[in-house]
Amino acid sequence: MQFLTTLILVVQMLAALAMIGLVLIQHGKGADMGASFGSGASGSLFGATGSANFLSRTTAVCATIFFVCTLALAYLSYSRSAAPEGGASVLERAVQPAPAASGAAQIPAAPAAPAQPPASGAAQIPTQ
């Protein structure tokens, strides 16, 4: 089971990297204007519009592979943890309440009072 999870994860990562690369090399919608002024796209391997169709279809295939791998990994993760020790699902298990703290622990400690400096610059002399 661990081998299958690792294999699906590797395929998912390769599909994600391929999808990133394909999106980065695609031309935007405004790039078609440059082809009409002789940018050389019409003489490419796929023709003027062939590369756009090829790249967009390949991106869609990579996205589909990525999506299927994500669903498969989610299913494998769920099936691995579907049988908890109590026999019930996480939502059906009773929530254990936290122990109540004592009253003294709930009262925050008072900060220490800062020392008061003398009111005037002269030293205070105790009187008797």
Coordinates of C-alpha atoms in Angstrom, one line a residue:
M1 CA 0.0 0.0 0.0
Q2 CA 2.9 2.3 0.8
F3 CA 4.4 1.7 -2.7
L4 CA 1.1 2.6 -4.4
T5 CA 0.8 5.8 -2.4
T6 CA 4.4 6.8 -3.3
L7 CA 3.8 6.0 -7.0
I8 CA 0.7 8.1 -7.1
L9 CA 2.5 10.9 -5.3
V10 CA 5.3 10.9 -7.8
V11 CA 2.9 10.9 -10.8
Q12 CA 1.0 13.8 -9.2
M13 CA 4.3 15.8 -8.7
L14 CA 5.3 15.1 -12.3
A15 CA 1.9 16.2 -13.6
A16 CA 2.1 19.4 -11.5
L17 CA 5.6 20.3 -12.8
A18 CA 4.5 19.5 -16.4
M19 CA 1.4 21.7 -16.0
I20 CA 3.5 24.6 -14.6
G21 CA 5.9 24.3 -17.6
L22 CA 3.1 24.1 -20.1
V23 CA 1.3 27.1 -18.7
L24 CA 4.5 29.2 -18.7
I25 CA 5.3 28.5 -22.4
Q26 CA 1.8 29.2 -23.7
H27 CA 1.1 32.6 -25.3
G28 CA -1.5 34.9 -24.0
K29 CA -4.6 35.9 -26.1
G30 CA -2.9 39.2 -27.0
A31 CA 0.2 37.4 -28.5
D32 CA -1.7 36.4 -31.7
M33 CA -1.5 40.0 -32.9
G34 CA 2.3 39.6 -33.2
A35 CA 2.0 36.6 -35.4
S36 CA 0.2 38.6 -38.1
F37 CA 3.2 41.0 -38.3
G38 CA 5.6 38.2 -39.0
S39 CA 6.8 37.0 -35.6
G40 CA 7.5 33.6 -37.1
A41 CA 4.8 31.6 -35.2
S42 CA 3.3 30.5 -38.5
G43 CA 6.5 28.7 -39.5
S44 CA 6.7 26.7 -36.2
L45 CA 6.4 23.0 -35.8
F46 CA 2.7 23.0 -35.1
G47 CA 1.7 25.9 -37.4
A48 CA 0.1 29.2 -36.3
T49 CA -2.7 27.7 -34.3
G50 CA -1.5 24.2 -33.9
S51 CA 0.8 24.9 -31.0
A52 CA -2.0 26.6 -29.0
N53 CA -4.3 23.6 -29.4
F54 CA -1.5 21.1 -28.6
L55 CA -0.4 23.0 -25.5
S56 CA -3.9 23.6 -24.2
R57 CA -4.9 20.0 -24.7
T58 CA -1.7 18.8 -23.1
T59 CA -2.3 21.1 -20.1
A60 CA -5.8 19.8 -19.8
V61 CA -4.5 16.2 -19.8
C62 CA -1.9 17.1 -17.1
A63 CA -4.6 18.8 -15.0
T64 CA -6.8 15.7 -15.3
I65 CA -4.0 13.4 -14.2
F66 CA -3.3 15.8 -11.3
F67 CA -6.9 15.8 -10.2
V68 CA -7.3 12.0 -10.4
C69 CA -4.0 11.6 -8.4
T70 CA -5.3 14.0 -5.8
L71 CA -8.6 12.0 -5.5
A72 CA -6.7 8.7 -5.3
L73 CA -4.4 10.0 -2.5
A74 CA -7.4 11.3 -0.6
Y75 CA -9.2 8.0 -0.9
L76 CA -6.1 6.0 0.2
S77 CA -5.6 8.4 3.2
Y78 CA -9.3 8.0 4.2
S79 CA -9.3 4.2 3.8
R80 CA -6.2 3.9 5.9
S81 CA -7.8 5.8 8.8
A82 CA -11.4 4.7 8.3
A83 CA -11.3 2.1 11.1
P84 CA -10.6 3.9 14.3
E85 CA -10.1 2.0 17.5
G86 CA -13.5 2.9 18.9
G87 CA -15.3 1.7 15.8
A88 CA -17.1 5.0 15.2
S89 CA -16.2 7.8 12.9
V90 CA -14.5 10.9 14.2
L91 CA -17.8 12.8 14.2
E92 CA -19.7 10.1 16.1
R93 CA -17.1 9.8 18.9
A94 CA -18.0 11.6 22.2
V95 CA -16.0 14.7 23.0
Q96 CA -14.2 14.3 26.3
P97 CA -14.6 17.6 28.3
A98 CA -11.5 19.2 29.6
P99 CA -11.0 19.0 33.4
A100 CA -12.1 22.2 35.1
A101 CA -9.4 24.4 36.6
S102 CA -9.5 25.5 40.2
G103 CA -10.7 29.0 41.0
A104 CA -7.2 30.1 42.1
A105 CA -5.7 29.1 38.7
Q106 CA -8.2 31.2 36.8
I107 CA -7.2 34.5 38.6
P108 CA -4.2 36.1 36.9
A109 CA -1.4 37.3 39.2
A110 CA -1.4 41.0 40.0
P111 CA 1.7 42.8 38.6
A112 CA 4.1 44.2 41.2
A113 CA 3.8 47.9 41.9
P114 CA 6.7 49.9 40.4
A115 CA 8.9 51.9 42.8
Q116 CA 7.9 55.6 43.1
P117 CA 10.8 58.0 42.6
P118 CA 11.0 61.0 44.9
A119 CA 8.8 63.9 44.0
S120 CA 11.6 66.4 44.0
G121 CA 15.3 66.2 43.2
A122 CA 16.3 66.6 46.8
A123 CA 16.8 63.6 48.9
Q124 CA 14.2 62.9 51.5
I125 CA 15.3 63.1 55.1
P126 CA 13.2 61.2 57.6
T127 CA 11.8 63.4 60.3
Q128 CA 11.4 62.4 64.0

